[in-house]
Amino acid sequence: MLSCGLAVAAGALAGAALADAPLTTGLWLLLAGAGSASVHAASGRLVLGWFPPAQRGLAMGIRQAGQPIGVGLAALLLPRLAGGGPGGAFALLAAGCAVAAALVAVLVRDPPRPPRAQGAPRPASPYRSPVLWRVHAASTLLVVPQFAVAGLAFDWLVHDAGWAAAAAGTLLAVTQVGGVAARLGAGVWSDRVGSRLGPLRRVAGAVGVVVGLLALVALLTPDVLGPAAAAAAVALASVATVSPNGVAFTSVAEQAGSAWAGRALGAHNTVQNLAAALTVPLAALLADGGPGYPAAFALGAVAALLAVGVVPGRAAEAPPPPAQPVGAAAP
């Protein structure tokens, strides 16, 4: 799935680099998005299979760190390559996907999957319990502050806070380093305490507070607060809003179990992407249609605080796998 999806994305991005009409470019990008979507569920399934529970949070955090690293690299490289048109930027992305597809085919192996005993019933659907639904719902709510900040922070810094476009882009690129550290830290924390849902609930609360602070700073800028306060609020919010993803993703995989993990992770990313697609235009309408940027950021803060109550309690944690008998062969 990883190799085929990345290969489709590489071919589609190459087509976008050569396209000479907006509609053609858009169709190629639609195909590229469909191909690259395979990365999310398939790579999460690999982490679930290869790493034991005590290491899974860190491993998933490293996997999730790919997104902020990619966003930072894109912010630094793609505008420079697109100076004469988008073809150069699309060509670089096509080459990256092609190299990744080849590396996955050569280096990555599927984890061993224990055979199902003959006559044993198929594993029951994890969706019969409300736990997985609630994790999906909480993560969907946490997408709102993430994409409200990611979609509008640059625009707000330039138009309201007095930042130059180049400086604002550099600031947002640098904050992705903090995003990487936040995802790794959340993963290690969940491993240490032996819980995914507890850290997820606390991180959701922190996101609500931080994004609420950003809304307050946006309300007071530039009349009361200056560019430095705006930069600090954006940097803090950019780091905090990306921190829950890895822990939530790990929780979904563990709640679903080996037989259902791929489907559950695919569903998880689907609802998150739908929420992201709705959040950016809605937040933009709030920012441009009257209430302004403070209202758009406040929307994200409210969604994060609602997520705190939606995250299941500690009693709903996925049970650890049974201990391996002494003398049993290692997988």
CSV table of C-alpha atoms in Angstrom, one decimal:
chain,number,residue,atom,x,y,z
A,1,MET,CA,0.0,0.0,0.0
A,2,LEU,CA,2.8,2.4,0.9
A,3,SER,CA,4.8,1.8,-2.3
A,4,CYS,CA,1.8,1.8,-4.6
A,5,GLY,CA,0.3,4.9,-3.1
A,6,LEU,CA,3.5,6.9,-3.2
A,7,ALA,CA,4.2,5.8,-6.8
A,8,VAL,CA,0.7,7.0,-7.8
A,9,ALA,CA,1.4,10.3,-6.0
A,10,ALA,CA,4.8,10.6,-7.8
A,11,GLY,CA,3.2,10.1,-11.2
A,12,ALA,CA,0.4,12.5,-10.5
A,13,LEU,CA,2.7,15.2,-9.2
A,14,ALA,CA,4.9,14.8,-12.3
A,15,GLY,CA,1.7,15.3,-14.4
A,16,ALA,CA,0.9,18.5,-12.4
A,17,ALA,CA,4.4,19.8,-13.0
A,18,LEU,CA,3.8,19.5,-16.8
A,19,ALA,CA,0.2,20.7,-16.8
A,20,ASP,CA,-0.5,24.0,-18.4
A,21,ALA,CA,-4.1,24.6,-17.3
A,22,PRO,CA,-5.6,25.1,-13.9
A,23,LEU,CA,-8.2,22.4,-14.3
A,24,THR,CA,-5.7,19.8,-15.4
A,25,THR,CA,-3.4,20.8,-12.6
A,26,GLY,CA,-6.2,20.4,-10.1
A,27,LEU,CA,-7.1,16.9,-11.4
A,28,TRP,CA,-3.5,15.8,-11.1
A,29,LEU,CA,-3.4,17.1,-7.6
A,30,LEU,CA,-6.6,15.3,-6.7
A,31,LEU,CA,-5.0,12.0,-7.8
A,32,ALA,CA,-1.8,12.9,-5.9
A,33,GLY,CA,-3.8,13.4,-2.7
A,34,ALA,CA,-5.6,10.1,-3.2
A,35,GLY,CA,-2.3,8.2,-3.7
A,36,SER,CA,-0.4,9.8,-0.8
A,37,ALA,CA,-3.3,9.1,1.6
A,38,SER,CA,-2.2,5.5,1.8
A,39,VAL,CA,0.7,6.6,3.9
A,40,HIS,CA,-1.4,7.4,7.0
A,41,ALA,CA,-3.1,4.1,7.8
A,42,ALA,CA,-0.5,1.8,6.4
A,43,SER,CA,2.4,3.4,8.3
A,44,GLY,CA,0.4,3.5,11.5
A,45,ARG,CA,-0.4,-0.2,11.0
A,46,LEU,CA,3.3,-0.9,10.7
A,47,VAL,CA,4.1,0.9,14.0
A,48,LEU,CA,1.4,-1.1,15.8
A,49,GLY,CA,2.8,-4.4,14.5
A,50,TRP,CA,6.5,-3.8,15.0
A,51,PHE,CA,6.7,-2.0,18.4
A,52,PRO,CA,5.5,-3.3,21.8
A,53,PRO,CA,3.2,-1.1,23.8
A,54,ALA,CA,5.9,0.4,26.0
A,55,GLN,CA,7.7,1.8,22.9
A,56,ARG,CA,4.7,2.5,20.7
A,57,GLY,CA,4.0,6.0,21.8
A,58,LEU,CA,7.5,7.2,20.9
A,59,ALA,CA,7.5,5.2,17.7
A,60,MET,CA,4.2,6.8,16.6
A,61,GLY,CA,5.5,10.2,17.7
A,62,ILE,CA,8.5,9.8,15.4
A,63,ARG,CA,6.2,8.7,12.6
A,64,GLN,CA,3.9,11.7,13.2
A,65,ALA,CA,6.9,14.0,13.3
A,66,GLY,CA,7.2,13.6,9.6
A,67,GLN,CA,4.3,16.0,9.0
A,68,PRO,CA,5.7,19.1,10.8
A,69,ILE,CA,9.2,18.4,9.3
A,70,GLY,CA,7.5,18.3,5.8
A,71,VAL,CA,5.6,21.5,6.5
A,72,GLY,CA,8.8,23.2,7.6
A,73,LEU,CA,10.7,22.1,4.5
A,74,ALA,CA,7.8,23.0,2.3
A,75,ALA,CA,7.7,26.5,3.8
A,76,LEU,CA,11.4,27.0,3.1
A,77,LEU,CA,11.8,25.3,-0.3
A,78,LEU,CA,8.6,25.4,-2.3
A,79,PRO,CA,8.1,29.2,-2.6
A,80,ARG,CA,11.7,29.6,-3.9
A,81,LEU,CA,11.2,26.8,-6.5
A,82,ALA,CA,7.8,28.3,-7.6
A,83,GLY,CA,9.2,31.7,-8.4
A,84,GLY,CA,8.7,31.1,-12.1
A,85,GLY,CA,5.6,29.0,-11.8
A,86,PRO,CA,4.5,25.9,-9.7
A,87,GLY,CA,6.2,23.3,-12.1
A,88,GLY,CA,9.5,23.3,-10.2
A,89,ALA,CA,7.8,22.8,-6.8
A,90,PHE,CA,5.6,20.0,-8.1
A,91,ALA,CA,8.7,18.3,-9.7
A,92,LEU,CA,10.5,18.3,-6.4
A,93,LEU,CA,7.5,16.7,-4.7
A,94,ALA,CA,7.2,14.1,-7.4
A,95,ALA,CA,10.9,13.1,-7.0
A,96,GLY,CA,10.5,12.9,-3.2
A,97,CYS,CA,7.5,10.6,-3.5
A,98,ALA,CA,9.3,8.4,-6.1
A,99,VAL,CA,12.4,8.0,-3.9
A,100,ALA,CA,10.2,7.3,-0.9
A,101,ALA,CA,8.3,4.6,-2.8
A,102,ALA,CA,11.5,2.9,-3.8
A,103,LEU,CA,12.9,3.0,-0.3
A,104,VAL,CA,9.8,1.5,1.2
A,105,ALA,CA,9.8,-1.3,-1.3
A,106,VAL,CA,13.5,-2.1,-0.5
A,107,LEU,CA,13.6,-1.5,3.2
A,108,VAL,CA,10.2,-1.9,4.9
A,109,ARG,CA,8.8,-5.3,5.8
A,110,ASP,CA,5.4,-6.1,7.2
A,111,PRO,CA,5.3,-7.2,10.8
A,112,PRO,CA,4.4,-10.8,11.6
A,113,ARG,CA,0.7,-11.4,12.1
A,114,PRO,CA,-0.3,-14.3,14.4
A,115,PRO,CA,-2.4,-16.8,12.5
A,116,ARG,CA,-6.0,-17.1,13.6
A,117,ALA,CA,-6.8,-20.5,15.0
A,118,GLN,CA,-8.9,-22.8,12.8
A,119,GLY,CA,-12.5,-22.3,13.7
A,120,ALA,CA,-11.9,-19.3,15.9
A,121,PRO,CA,-14.4,-16.5,15.5
A,122,ARG,CA,-13.4,-13.4,13.7
A,123,PRO,CA,-12.5,-10.5,16.1
A,124,ALA,CA,-15.5,-8.5,16.9
A,125,SER,CA,-15.8,-4.9,15.6
A,126,PRO,CA,-14.3,-2.4,18.0
A,127,TYR,CA,-17.0,0.0,16.9
A,128,ARG,CA,-19.6,-1.9,19.0
A,129,SER,CA,-18.2,0.1,22.0
A,130,PRO,CA,-18.4,3.9,22.2
A,131,VAL,CA,-14.7,4.2,23.1
A,132,LEU,CA,-13.3,4.3,19.6
A,133,TRP,CA,-16.1,6.6,18.4
A,134,ARG,CA,-15.2,9.0,21.2
A,135,VAL,CA,-11.5,9.0,20.3
A,136,HIS,CA,-12.4,9.8,16.7
A,137,ALA,CA,-14.7,12.6,17.8
A,138,ALA,CA,-12.1,14.1,20.2
A,139,SER,CA,-9.4,14.0,17.5
A,140,THR,CA,-11.8,15.6,15.0
A,141,LEU,CA,-12.4,18.5,17.4
A,142,LEU,CA,-8.7,18.9,17.9
A,143,VAL,CA,-8.2,19.3,14.2
A,144,VAL,CA,-10.2,22.6,14.4
A,145,PRO,CA,-7.6,24.5,16.5
A,146,GLN,CA,-4.7,22.9,14.5
A,147,PHE,CA,-6.0,24.1,11.1
A,148,ALA,CA,-7.4,27.4,12.4
A,149,VAL,CA,-3.9,28.3,13.5
A,150,ALA,CA,-2.1,26.7,10.5
A,151,GLY,CA,-4.5,28.3,8.0
A,152,LEU,CA,-4.7,31.8,9.4
A,153,ALA,CA,-1.6,32.5,11.6
A,154,PHE,CA,0.5,33.6,8.6
A,155,ASP,CA,-2.3,35.9,7.2
A,156,TRP,CA,-2.9,37.4,10.7
A,157,LEU,CA,0.8,38.1,11.3
A,158,VAL,CA,1.1,39.9,7.9
A,159,HIS,CA,-2.1,41.8,7.8
A,160,ASP,CA,-2.8,42.7,11.5
A,161,ALA,CA,0.5,42.2,13.5
A,162,GLY,CA,2.8,44.1,11.1
A,163,TRP,CA,5.1,41.3,10.1
A,164,ALA,CA,6.7,41.0,6.6
A,165,ALA,CA,5.6,38.0,4.6
A,166,ALA,CA,9.1,36.5,4.5
A,167,ALA,CA,9.6,36.9,8.2
A,168,ALA,CA,6.2,35.4,9.0
A,169,GLY,CA,7.0,32.4,6.8
A,170,THR,CA,10.3,31.9,8.5
A,171,LEU,CA,8.7,32.0,11.9
A,172,LEU,CA,6.1,29.4,11.0
A,173,ALA,CA,8.8,27.2,9.5
A,174,VAL,CA,10.9,27.4,12.7
A,175,THR,CA,7.9,26.5,14.9
A,176,GLN,CA,7.7,23.2,13.1
A,177,VAL,CA,10.8,22.1,15.0
A,178,GLY,CA,8.9,22.7,18.2
A,179,GLY,CA,6.0,20.7,16.7
A,180,VAL,CA,8.3,17.7,16.2
A,181,ALA,CA,9.5,17.9,19.8
A,182,ALA,CA,5.9,18.2,21.1
A,183,ARG,CA,4.8,15.1,19.2
A,184,LEU,CA,7.8,13.1,20.4
A,185,GLY,CA,7.3,14.3,24.0
A,186,ALA,CA,3.7,13.4,24.0
A,187,GLY,CA,4.5,9.9,22.8
A,188,VAL,CA,7.2,9.3,25.4
A,189,TRP,CA,4.9,10.7,28.1
A,190,SER,CA,2.1,8.2,27.1
A,191,ASP,CA,4.7,5.3,27.2
A,192,ARG,CA,5.9,6.3,30.6
A,193,VAL,CA,2.5,6.6,32.3
A,194,GLY,CA,1.1,3.6,30.4
A,195,SER,CA,-1.9,5.5,29.1
A,196,ARG,CA,-2.9,7.2,25.9
A,197,LEU,CA,-6.2,8.7,26.9
A,198,GLY,CA,-5.0,10.5,30.0
A,199,PRO,CA,-2.2,12.4,28.2
A,200,LEU,CA,-4.6,13.1,25.3
A,201,ARG,CA,-7.1,14.7,27.6
A,202,ARG,CA,-4.5,16.9,29.3
A,203,VAL,CA,-3.0,17.9,26.0
A,204,ALA,CA,-6.4,18.8,24.7
A,205,GLY,CA,-6.9,21.1,27.7
A,206,ALA,CA,-3.5,22.7,27.1
A,207,VAL,CA,-4.4,23.3,23.4
A,208,GLY,CA,-7.7,25.0,24.4
A,209,VAL,CA,-5.8,27.4,26.8
A,210,VAL,CA,-3.0,28.2,24.4
A,211,VAL,CA,-5.3,28.9,21.4
A,212,GLY,CA,-7.6,30.9,23.7
A,213,LEU,CA,-4.5,33.0,24.6
A,214,LEU,CA,-3.8,33.5,20.9
A,215,ALA,CA,-7.4,34.7,20.4
A,216,LEU,CA,-6.9,37.2,23.2
A,217,VAL,CA,-3.5,38.4,21.8
A,218,ALA,CA,-5.2,38.8,18.4
A,219,LEU,CA,-7.9,40.9,20.0
A,220,LEU,CA,-5.3,43.2,21.7
A,221,THR,CA,-2.9,43.5,18.7
A,222,PRO,CA,-1.8,46.0,17.4
A,223,ASP,CA,-3.5,48.6,19.8
A,224,VAL,CA,-2.1,47.1,23.0
A,225,LEU,CA,0.4,44.4,22.2
A,226,GLY,CA,3.2,44.6,19.6
A,227,PRO,CA,4.7,42.2,17.1
A,228,ALA,CA,6.8,40.3,19.6
A,229,ALA,CA,3.7,39.2,21.6
A,230,ALA,CA,2.0,38.2,18.4
A,231,ALA,CA,5.1,36.0,17.4
A,232,ALA,CA,5.2,34.4,20.8
A,233,ALA,CA,1.5,33.5,20.8
A,234,VAL,CA,1.7,32.1,17.2
A,235,ALA,CA,4.8,30.0,18.0
A,236,LEU,CA,3.2,28.6,21.2
A,237,ALA,CA,-0.1,27.8,19.5
A,238,SER,CA,1.6,26.3,16.4
A,239,VAL,CA,3.6,23.9,18.6
A,240,ALA,CA,0.7,23.0,21.0
A,241,THR,CA,-1.9,22.3,18.3
A,242,VAL,CA,0.1,19.6,16.6
A,243,SER,CA,1.0,17.7,19.8
A,244,PRO,CA,-2.0,15.4,20.3
A,245,ASN,CA,-1.9,13.7,16.9
A,246,GLY,CA,0.5,10.9,17.7
A,247,VAL,CA,-1.1,9.9,21.0
A,248,ALA,CA,-4.6,9.8,19.5
A,249,PHE,CA,-3.4,7.8,16.5
A,250,THR,CA,-1.7,5.3,18.8
A,251,SER,CA,-4.8,5.0,20.9
A,252,VAL,CA,-7.0,4.3,17.9
A,253,ALA,CA,-4.6,1.5,16.7
A,254,GLU,CA,-4.5,-0.1,20.2
A,255,GLN,CA,-8.3,0.1,20.7
A,256,ALA,CA,-8.9,-1.4,17.3
A,257,GLY,CA,-6.5,-4.3,17.7
A,258,SER,CA,-4.4,-6.0,15.0
A,259,ALA,CA,-7.3,-7.2,12.9
A,260,TRP,CA,-9.1,-3.8,12.7
A,261,ALA,CA,-6.2,-1.3,13.0
A,262,GLY,CA,-5.9,-0.5,9.3
A,263,ARG,CA,-9.6,0.2,8.9
A,264,ALA,CA,-9.8,2.2,12.1
A,265,LEU,CA,-6.8,4.3,11.2
A,266,GLY,CA,-8.2,5.0,7.8
A,267,ALA,CA,-11.5,6.1,9.3
A,268,HIS,CA,-9.7,8.2,11.8
A,269,ASN,CA,-7.7,10.1,9.1
A,270,THR,CA,-10.8,10.5,7.0
A,271,VAL,CA,-12.9,12.3,9.6
A,272,GLN,CA,-9.9,14.4,10.5
A,273,ASN,CA,-9.4,15.5,6.9
A,274,LEU,CA,-13.0,16.3,6.5
A,275,ALA,CA,-12.8,18.4,9.6
A,276,ALA,CA,-9.7,20.2,8.3
A,277,ALA,CA,-11.4,20.8,4.9
A,278,LEU,CA,-14.4,22.5,6.8
A,279,THR,CA,-12.3,24.3,9.4
A,280,VAL,CA,-10.2,26.5,7.1
A,281,PRO,CA,-13.0,28.1,5.0
A,282,LEU,CA,-15.2,28.5,8.2
A,283,ALA,CA,-12.3,30.2,10.1
A,284,ALA,CA,-11.5,32.4,7.0
A,285,LEU,CA,-15.2,33.5,6.9
A,286,LEU,CA,-15.0,34.5,10.6
A,287,ALA,CA,-11.7,36.3,10.0
A,288,ASP,CA,-12.8,38.2,6.9
A,289,GLY,CA,-16.6,38.5,7.4
A,290,GLY,CA,-16.8,40.7,10.5
A,291,PRO,CA,-15.8,39.1,13.8
A,292,GLY,CA,-12.1,39.0,12.7
A,293,TYR,CA,-9.1,36.8,13.6
A,294,PRO,CA,-9.9,36.6,17.4
A,295,ALA,CA,-13.2,34.9,16.6
A,296,ALA,CA,-11.5,32.4,14.3
A,297,PHE,CA,-8.9,31.5,16.9
A,298,ALA,CA,-11.6,31.4,19.6
A,299,LEU,CA,-13.4,28.8,17.5
A,300,GLY,CA,-10.4,26.5,17.8
A,301,ALA,CA,-10.1,27.1,21.5
A,302,VAL,CA,-13.7,26.1,22.1
A,303,ALA,CA,-13.4,23.0,20.0
A,304,ALA,CA,-10.3,21.9,22.0
A,305,LEU,CA,-12.0,22.4,25.3
A,306,LEU,CA,-15.0,20.4,24.1
A,307,ALA,CA,-12.6,17.6,23.2
A,308,VAL,CA,-11.5,17.4,26.8
A,309,GLY,CA,-14.9,16.1,27.8
A,310,VAL,CA,-15.2,13.8,24.8
A,311,VAL,CA,-12.0,11.8,25.5
A,312,PRO,CA,-12.9,8.5,27.2
A,313,GLY,CA,-11.8,8.0,30.8
A,314,ARG,CA,-8.8,5.9,31.9
A,315,ALA,CA,-11.0,2.9,32.5
A,316,ALA,CA,-11.5,2.7,28.7
A,317,GLU,CA,-7.8,2.1,28.0
A,318,ALA,CA,-7.1,-0.8,25.6
A,319,PRO,CA,-5.9,-3.8,27.7
A,320,PRO,CA,-2.3,-4.8,27.3
A,321,PRO,CA,-1.5,-7.9,25.2
A,322,PRO,CA,-1.3,-11.2,27.1
A,323,ALA,CA,2.2,-12.0,28.5
A,324,GLN,CA,4.2,-14.4,26.4
A,325,PRO,CA,4.8,-17.8,28.1
A,326,VAL,CA,8.3,-18.4,29.4
A,327,GLY,CA,10.3,-20.3,26.8
A,328,ALA,CA,8.1,-19.3,23.9
A,329,ALA,CA,9.8,-18.5,20.7
A,330,ALA,CA,10.3,-14.8,20.0
A,331,PRO,CA,8.4,-13.5,16.9
